[in-house]
PDB file of C-alpha atoms and ligand atoms in Angstrom:
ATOM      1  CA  UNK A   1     -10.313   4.503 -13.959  1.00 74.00           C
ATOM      2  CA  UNK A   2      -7.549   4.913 -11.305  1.00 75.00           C
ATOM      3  CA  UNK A   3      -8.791   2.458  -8.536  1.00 95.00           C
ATOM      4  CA  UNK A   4      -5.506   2.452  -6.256  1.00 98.00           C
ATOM      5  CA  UNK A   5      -4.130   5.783  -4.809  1.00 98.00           C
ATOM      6  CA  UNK A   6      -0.686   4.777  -4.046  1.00 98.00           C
ATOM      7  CA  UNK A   7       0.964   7.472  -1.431  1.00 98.00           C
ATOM      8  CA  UNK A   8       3.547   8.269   0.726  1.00 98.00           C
ATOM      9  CA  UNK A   9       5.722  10.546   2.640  1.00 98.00           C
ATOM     10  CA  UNK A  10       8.630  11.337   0.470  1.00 98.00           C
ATOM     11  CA  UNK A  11      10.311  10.600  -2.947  1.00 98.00           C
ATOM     12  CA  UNK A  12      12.477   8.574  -0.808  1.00 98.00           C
ATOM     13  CA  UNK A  13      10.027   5.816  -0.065  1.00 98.00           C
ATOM     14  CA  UNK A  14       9.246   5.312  -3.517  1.00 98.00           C
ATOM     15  CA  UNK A  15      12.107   2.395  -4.566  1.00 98.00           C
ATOM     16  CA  UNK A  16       9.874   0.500  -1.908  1.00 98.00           C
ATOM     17  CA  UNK A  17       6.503   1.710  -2.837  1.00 98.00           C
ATOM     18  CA  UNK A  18       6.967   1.392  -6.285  1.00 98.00           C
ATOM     19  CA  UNK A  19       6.829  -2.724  -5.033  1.00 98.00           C
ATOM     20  CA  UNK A  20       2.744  -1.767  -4.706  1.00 98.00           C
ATOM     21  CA  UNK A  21       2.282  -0.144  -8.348  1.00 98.00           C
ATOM     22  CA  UNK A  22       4.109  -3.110 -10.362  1.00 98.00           C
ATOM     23  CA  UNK A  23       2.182  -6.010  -8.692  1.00 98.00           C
ATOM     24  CA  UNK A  24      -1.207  -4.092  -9.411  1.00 98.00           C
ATOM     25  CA  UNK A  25      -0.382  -3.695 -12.589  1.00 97.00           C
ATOM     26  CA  UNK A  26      -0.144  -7.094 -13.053  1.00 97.00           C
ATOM     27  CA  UNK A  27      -3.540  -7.714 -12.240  1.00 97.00           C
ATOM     28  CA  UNK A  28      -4.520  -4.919 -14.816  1.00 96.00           C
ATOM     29  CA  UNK A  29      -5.487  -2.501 -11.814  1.00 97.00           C
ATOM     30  CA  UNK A  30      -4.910   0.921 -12.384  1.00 97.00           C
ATOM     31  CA  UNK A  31      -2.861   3.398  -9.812  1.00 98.00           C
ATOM     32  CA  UNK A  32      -1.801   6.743  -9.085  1.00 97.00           C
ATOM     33  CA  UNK A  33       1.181   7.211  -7.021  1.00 98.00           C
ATOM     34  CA  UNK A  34       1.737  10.906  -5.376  1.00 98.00           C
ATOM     35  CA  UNK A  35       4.078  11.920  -2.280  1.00 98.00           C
ATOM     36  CA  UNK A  36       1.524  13.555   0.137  1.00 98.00           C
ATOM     37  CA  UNK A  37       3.728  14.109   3.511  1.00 98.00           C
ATOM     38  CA  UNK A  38       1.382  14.269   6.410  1.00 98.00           C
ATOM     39  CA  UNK A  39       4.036  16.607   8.042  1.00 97.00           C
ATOM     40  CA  UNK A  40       5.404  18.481   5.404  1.00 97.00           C
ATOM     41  CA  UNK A  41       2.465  18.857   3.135  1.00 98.00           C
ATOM     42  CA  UNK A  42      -0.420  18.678   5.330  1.00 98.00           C
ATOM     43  CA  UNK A  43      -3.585  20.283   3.507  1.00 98.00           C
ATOM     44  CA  UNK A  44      -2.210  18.260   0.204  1.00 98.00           C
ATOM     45  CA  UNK A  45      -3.062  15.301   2.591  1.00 98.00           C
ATOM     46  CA  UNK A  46      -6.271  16.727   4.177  1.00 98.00           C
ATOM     47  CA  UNK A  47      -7.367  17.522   0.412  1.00 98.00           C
ATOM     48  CA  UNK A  48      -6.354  13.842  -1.273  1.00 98.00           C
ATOM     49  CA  UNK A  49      -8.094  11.625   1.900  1.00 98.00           C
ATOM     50  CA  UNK A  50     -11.560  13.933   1.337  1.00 98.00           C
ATOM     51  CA  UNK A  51     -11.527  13.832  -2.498  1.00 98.00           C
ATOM     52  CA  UNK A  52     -10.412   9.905  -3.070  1.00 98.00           C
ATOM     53  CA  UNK A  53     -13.595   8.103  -2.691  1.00 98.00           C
ATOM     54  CA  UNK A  54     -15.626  10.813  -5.039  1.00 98.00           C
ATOM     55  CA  UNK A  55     -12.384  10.177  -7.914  1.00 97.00           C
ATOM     56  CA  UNK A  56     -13.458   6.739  -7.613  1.00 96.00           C
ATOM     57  CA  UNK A  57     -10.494   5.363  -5.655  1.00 98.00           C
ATOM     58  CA  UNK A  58     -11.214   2.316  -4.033  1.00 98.00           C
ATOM     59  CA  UNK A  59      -8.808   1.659  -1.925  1.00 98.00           C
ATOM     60  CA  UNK A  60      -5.405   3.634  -0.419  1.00 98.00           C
ATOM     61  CA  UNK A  61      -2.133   2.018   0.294  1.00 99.00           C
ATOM     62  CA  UNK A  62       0.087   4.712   1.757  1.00 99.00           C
ATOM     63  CA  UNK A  63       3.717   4.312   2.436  1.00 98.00           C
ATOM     64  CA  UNK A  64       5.257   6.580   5.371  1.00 98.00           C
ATOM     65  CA  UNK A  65       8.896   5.858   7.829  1.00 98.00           C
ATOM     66  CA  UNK A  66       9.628   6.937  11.129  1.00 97.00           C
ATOM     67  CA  UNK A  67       6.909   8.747  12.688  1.00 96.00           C
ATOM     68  CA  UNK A  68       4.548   7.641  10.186  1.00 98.00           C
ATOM     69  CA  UNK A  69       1.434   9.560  10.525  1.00 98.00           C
ATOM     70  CA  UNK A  70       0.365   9.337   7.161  1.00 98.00           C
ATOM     71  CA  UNK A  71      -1.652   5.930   7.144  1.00 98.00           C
ATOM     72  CA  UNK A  72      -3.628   7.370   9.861  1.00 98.00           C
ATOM     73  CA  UNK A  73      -4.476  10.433   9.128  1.00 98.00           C
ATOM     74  CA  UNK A  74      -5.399   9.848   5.881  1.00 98.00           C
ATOM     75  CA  UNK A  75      -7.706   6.549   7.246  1.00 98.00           C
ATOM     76  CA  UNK A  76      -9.591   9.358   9.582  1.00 98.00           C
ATOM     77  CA  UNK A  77     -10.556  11.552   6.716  1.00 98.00           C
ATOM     78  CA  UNK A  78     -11.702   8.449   4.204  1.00 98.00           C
ATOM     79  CA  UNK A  79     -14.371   6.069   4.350  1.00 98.00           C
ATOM     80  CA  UNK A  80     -12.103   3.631   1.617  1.00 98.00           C
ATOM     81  CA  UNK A  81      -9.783   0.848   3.504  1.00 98.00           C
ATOM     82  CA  UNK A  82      -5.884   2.203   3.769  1.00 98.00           C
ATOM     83  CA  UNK A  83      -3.221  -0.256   3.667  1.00 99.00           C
ATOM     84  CA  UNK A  84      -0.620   1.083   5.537  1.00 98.00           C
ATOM     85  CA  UNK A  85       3.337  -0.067   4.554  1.00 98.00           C
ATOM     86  CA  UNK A  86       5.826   0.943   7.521  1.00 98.00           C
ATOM     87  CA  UNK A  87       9.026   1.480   5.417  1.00 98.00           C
ATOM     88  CA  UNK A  88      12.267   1.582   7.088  1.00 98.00           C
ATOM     89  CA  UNK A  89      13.142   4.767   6.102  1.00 96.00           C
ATOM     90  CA  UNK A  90      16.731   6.474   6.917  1.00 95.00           C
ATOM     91  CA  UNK A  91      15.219   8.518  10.306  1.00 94.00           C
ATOM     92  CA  UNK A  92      13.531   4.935  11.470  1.00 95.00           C
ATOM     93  CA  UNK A  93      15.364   3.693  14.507  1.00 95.00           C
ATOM     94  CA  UNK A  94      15.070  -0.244  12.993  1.00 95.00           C
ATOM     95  CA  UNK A  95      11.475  -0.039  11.395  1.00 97.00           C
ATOM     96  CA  UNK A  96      10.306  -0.314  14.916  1.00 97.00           C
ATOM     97  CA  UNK A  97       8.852   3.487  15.329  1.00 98.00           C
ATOM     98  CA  UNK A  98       7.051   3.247  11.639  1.00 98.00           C
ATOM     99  CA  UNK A  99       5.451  -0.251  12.423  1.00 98.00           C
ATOM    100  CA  UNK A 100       3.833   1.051  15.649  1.00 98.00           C
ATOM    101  CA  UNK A 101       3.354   4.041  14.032  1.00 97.00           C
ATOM    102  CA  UNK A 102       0.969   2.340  11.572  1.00 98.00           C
ATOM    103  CA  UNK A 103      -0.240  -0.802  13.423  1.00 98.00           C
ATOM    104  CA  UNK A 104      -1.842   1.029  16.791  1.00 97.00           C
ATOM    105  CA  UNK A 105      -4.544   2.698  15.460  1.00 97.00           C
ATOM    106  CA  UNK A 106      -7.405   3.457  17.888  1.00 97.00           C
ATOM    107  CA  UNK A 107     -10.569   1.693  18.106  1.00 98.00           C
ATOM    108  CA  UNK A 108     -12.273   3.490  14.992  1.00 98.00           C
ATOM    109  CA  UNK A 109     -10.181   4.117  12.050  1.00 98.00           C
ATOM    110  CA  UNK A 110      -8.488   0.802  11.213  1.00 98.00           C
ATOM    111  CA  UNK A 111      -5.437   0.762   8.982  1.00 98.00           C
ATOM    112  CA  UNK A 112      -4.420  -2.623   7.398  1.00 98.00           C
ATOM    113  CA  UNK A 113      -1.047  -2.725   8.148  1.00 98.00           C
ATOM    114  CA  UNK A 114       1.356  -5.036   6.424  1.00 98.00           C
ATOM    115  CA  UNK A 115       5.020  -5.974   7.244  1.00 98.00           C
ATOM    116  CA  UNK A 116       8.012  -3.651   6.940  1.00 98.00           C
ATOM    117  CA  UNK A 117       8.508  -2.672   3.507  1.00 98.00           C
ATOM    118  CA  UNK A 118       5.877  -4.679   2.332  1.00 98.00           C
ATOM    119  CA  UNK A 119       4.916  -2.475  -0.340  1.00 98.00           C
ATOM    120  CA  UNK A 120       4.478  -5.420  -2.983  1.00 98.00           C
ATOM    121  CA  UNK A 121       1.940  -7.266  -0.268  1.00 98.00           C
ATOM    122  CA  UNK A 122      -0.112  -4.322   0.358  1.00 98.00           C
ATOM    123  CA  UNK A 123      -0.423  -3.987  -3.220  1.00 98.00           C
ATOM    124  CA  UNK A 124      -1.790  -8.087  -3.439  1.00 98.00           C
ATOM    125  CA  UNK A 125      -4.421  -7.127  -0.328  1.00 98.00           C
ATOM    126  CA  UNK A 126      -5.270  -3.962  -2.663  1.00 98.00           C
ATOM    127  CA  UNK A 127      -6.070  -6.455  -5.040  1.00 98.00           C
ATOM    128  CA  UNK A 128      -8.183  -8.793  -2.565  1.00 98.00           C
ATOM    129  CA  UNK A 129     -10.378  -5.799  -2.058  1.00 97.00           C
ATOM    130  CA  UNK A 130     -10.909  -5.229  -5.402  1.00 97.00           C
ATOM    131  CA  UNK A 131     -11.237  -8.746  -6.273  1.00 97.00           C
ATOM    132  CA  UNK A 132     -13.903  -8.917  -3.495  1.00 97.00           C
ATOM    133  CA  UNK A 133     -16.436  -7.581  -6.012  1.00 96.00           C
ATOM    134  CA  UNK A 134     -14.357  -8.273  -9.417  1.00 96.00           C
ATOM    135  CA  UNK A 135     -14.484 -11.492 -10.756  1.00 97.00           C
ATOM    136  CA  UNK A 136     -11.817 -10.557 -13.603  1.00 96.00           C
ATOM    137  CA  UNK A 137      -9.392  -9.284 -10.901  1.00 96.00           C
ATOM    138  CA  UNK A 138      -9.998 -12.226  -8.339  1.00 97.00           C
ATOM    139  CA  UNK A 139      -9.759 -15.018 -11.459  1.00 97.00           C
ATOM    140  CA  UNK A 140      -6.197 -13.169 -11.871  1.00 97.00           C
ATOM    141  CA  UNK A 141      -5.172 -13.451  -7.785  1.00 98.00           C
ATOM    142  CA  UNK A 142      -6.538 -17.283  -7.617  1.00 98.00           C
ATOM    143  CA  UNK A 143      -3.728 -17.448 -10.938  1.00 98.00           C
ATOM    144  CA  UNK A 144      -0.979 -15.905  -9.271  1.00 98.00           C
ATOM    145  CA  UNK A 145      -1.643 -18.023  -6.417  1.00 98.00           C
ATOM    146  CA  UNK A 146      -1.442 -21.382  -8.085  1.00 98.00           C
ATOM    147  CA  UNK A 147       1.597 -19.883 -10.493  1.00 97.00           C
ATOM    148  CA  UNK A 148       3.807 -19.570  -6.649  1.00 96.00           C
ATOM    149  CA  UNK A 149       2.334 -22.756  -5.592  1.00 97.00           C
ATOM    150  CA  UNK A 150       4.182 -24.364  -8.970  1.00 97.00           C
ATOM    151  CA  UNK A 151       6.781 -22.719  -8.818  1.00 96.00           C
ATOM    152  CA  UNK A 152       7.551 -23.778  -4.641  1.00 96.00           C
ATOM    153  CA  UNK A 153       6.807 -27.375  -5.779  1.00 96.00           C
ATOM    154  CA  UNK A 154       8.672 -27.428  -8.719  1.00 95.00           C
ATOM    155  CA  UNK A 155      12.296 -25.653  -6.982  1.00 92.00           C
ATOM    156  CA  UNK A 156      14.956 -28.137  -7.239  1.00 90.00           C
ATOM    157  CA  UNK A 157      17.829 -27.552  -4.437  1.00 90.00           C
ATOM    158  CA  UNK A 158      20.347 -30.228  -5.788  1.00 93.00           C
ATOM    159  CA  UNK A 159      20.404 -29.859  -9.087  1.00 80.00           C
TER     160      UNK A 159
HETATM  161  C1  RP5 B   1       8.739  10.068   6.380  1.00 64.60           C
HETATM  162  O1  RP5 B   1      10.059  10.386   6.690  1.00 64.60           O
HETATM  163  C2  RP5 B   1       8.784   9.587   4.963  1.00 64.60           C
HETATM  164  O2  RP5 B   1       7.724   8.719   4.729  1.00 64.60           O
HETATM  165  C3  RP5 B   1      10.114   8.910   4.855  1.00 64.60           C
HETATM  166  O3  RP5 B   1      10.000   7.514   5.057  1.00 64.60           O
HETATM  167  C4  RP5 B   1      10.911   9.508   6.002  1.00 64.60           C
HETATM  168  C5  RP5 B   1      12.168  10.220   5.581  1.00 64.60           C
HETATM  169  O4  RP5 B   1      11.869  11.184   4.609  1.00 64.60           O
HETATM  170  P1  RP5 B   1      13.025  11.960   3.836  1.00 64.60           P
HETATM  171  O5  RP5 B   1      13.781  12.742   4.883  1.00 64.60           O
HETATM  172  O6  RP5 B   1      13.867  10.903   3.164  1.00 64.60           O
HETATM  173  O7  RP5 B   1      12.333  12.851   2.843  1.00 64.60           O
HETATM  174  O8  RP5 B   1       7.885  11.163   6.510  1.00 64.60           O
END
């Protein structure tokens, strides 16, 4: 079952988002990645926030640049967390307007919101969600954890 709704605002954010997809695949989690614009295809985003929790998605990362509404808007009409990934996207001035975008939510309707073009780290939190209440998926993250550890310990700069 698809447990990971992977969005965003336009084909053009999907060499970042894509980031999300591969690393949940690695922990055997399955996605769905669709571009659902929050200003260009509006009831497409209405309709995919309201229906996600009855498909059984469990959580919603969703990618958006410049005046990034998407995270937002879609967090307001779901109960499931959204990870929001501010991409620096070619109308951003500097990732600046997307971060802000995404981070300031009002008290209410949180959105997790990771660092610019951090698609591959909202796709790890994804996974610490999951892995909340999945001991296969969390015995996978506590793996992945120690495999970085070995490999930082184990770089050798002079040789
Ligand atoms: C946002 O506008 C999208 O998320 C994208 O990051 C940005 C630019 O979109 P395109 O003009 O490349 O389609 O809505």
């Amino acid at each position: 079952m698809i447990k990971v709704g992977i969005i965003m605002g336009s084909k053009s954010d999907w060499p970042i988002m894509q980031e999300a997809q591969k690393i949940l695949l690695e922990f055997g989690i399955e996605t769905e990645a669709e571009v659902v614009s929050a200003h260009r295809t509006p009831e497409k985003m209405v309709t995919y926030a309201k229906n996600a929790a009855s498909r059984g998605i469990q959580v919603i990362i969703a990618g958006a640049g410049g005046a990034a509404h998407l995270p937002g808007m879609t967090a307001s009409m779901t109960p499931l967390p959204v990870i929001g990934v501010p991409i620096k996207s070619s109308n951003s001035i500097d990732g600046w307007d997307s971060i802000l975008s995404i981070l300031q939510m009002p008290n209410g309707i949180p959105v997790a919101t990771v660092a610019l073009n951090a698609a591959k780290n909202a796709g790890i939190l994804a996974a610490r969600i999951i892995g909340a209440t999945n001991p296969d998926v969390q015995a996978k993250l506590v793996s992945y954890a120690a495999q970085m550890e070995k490999d930082v310990l184990g770089s050798d700069l002079n040789s």
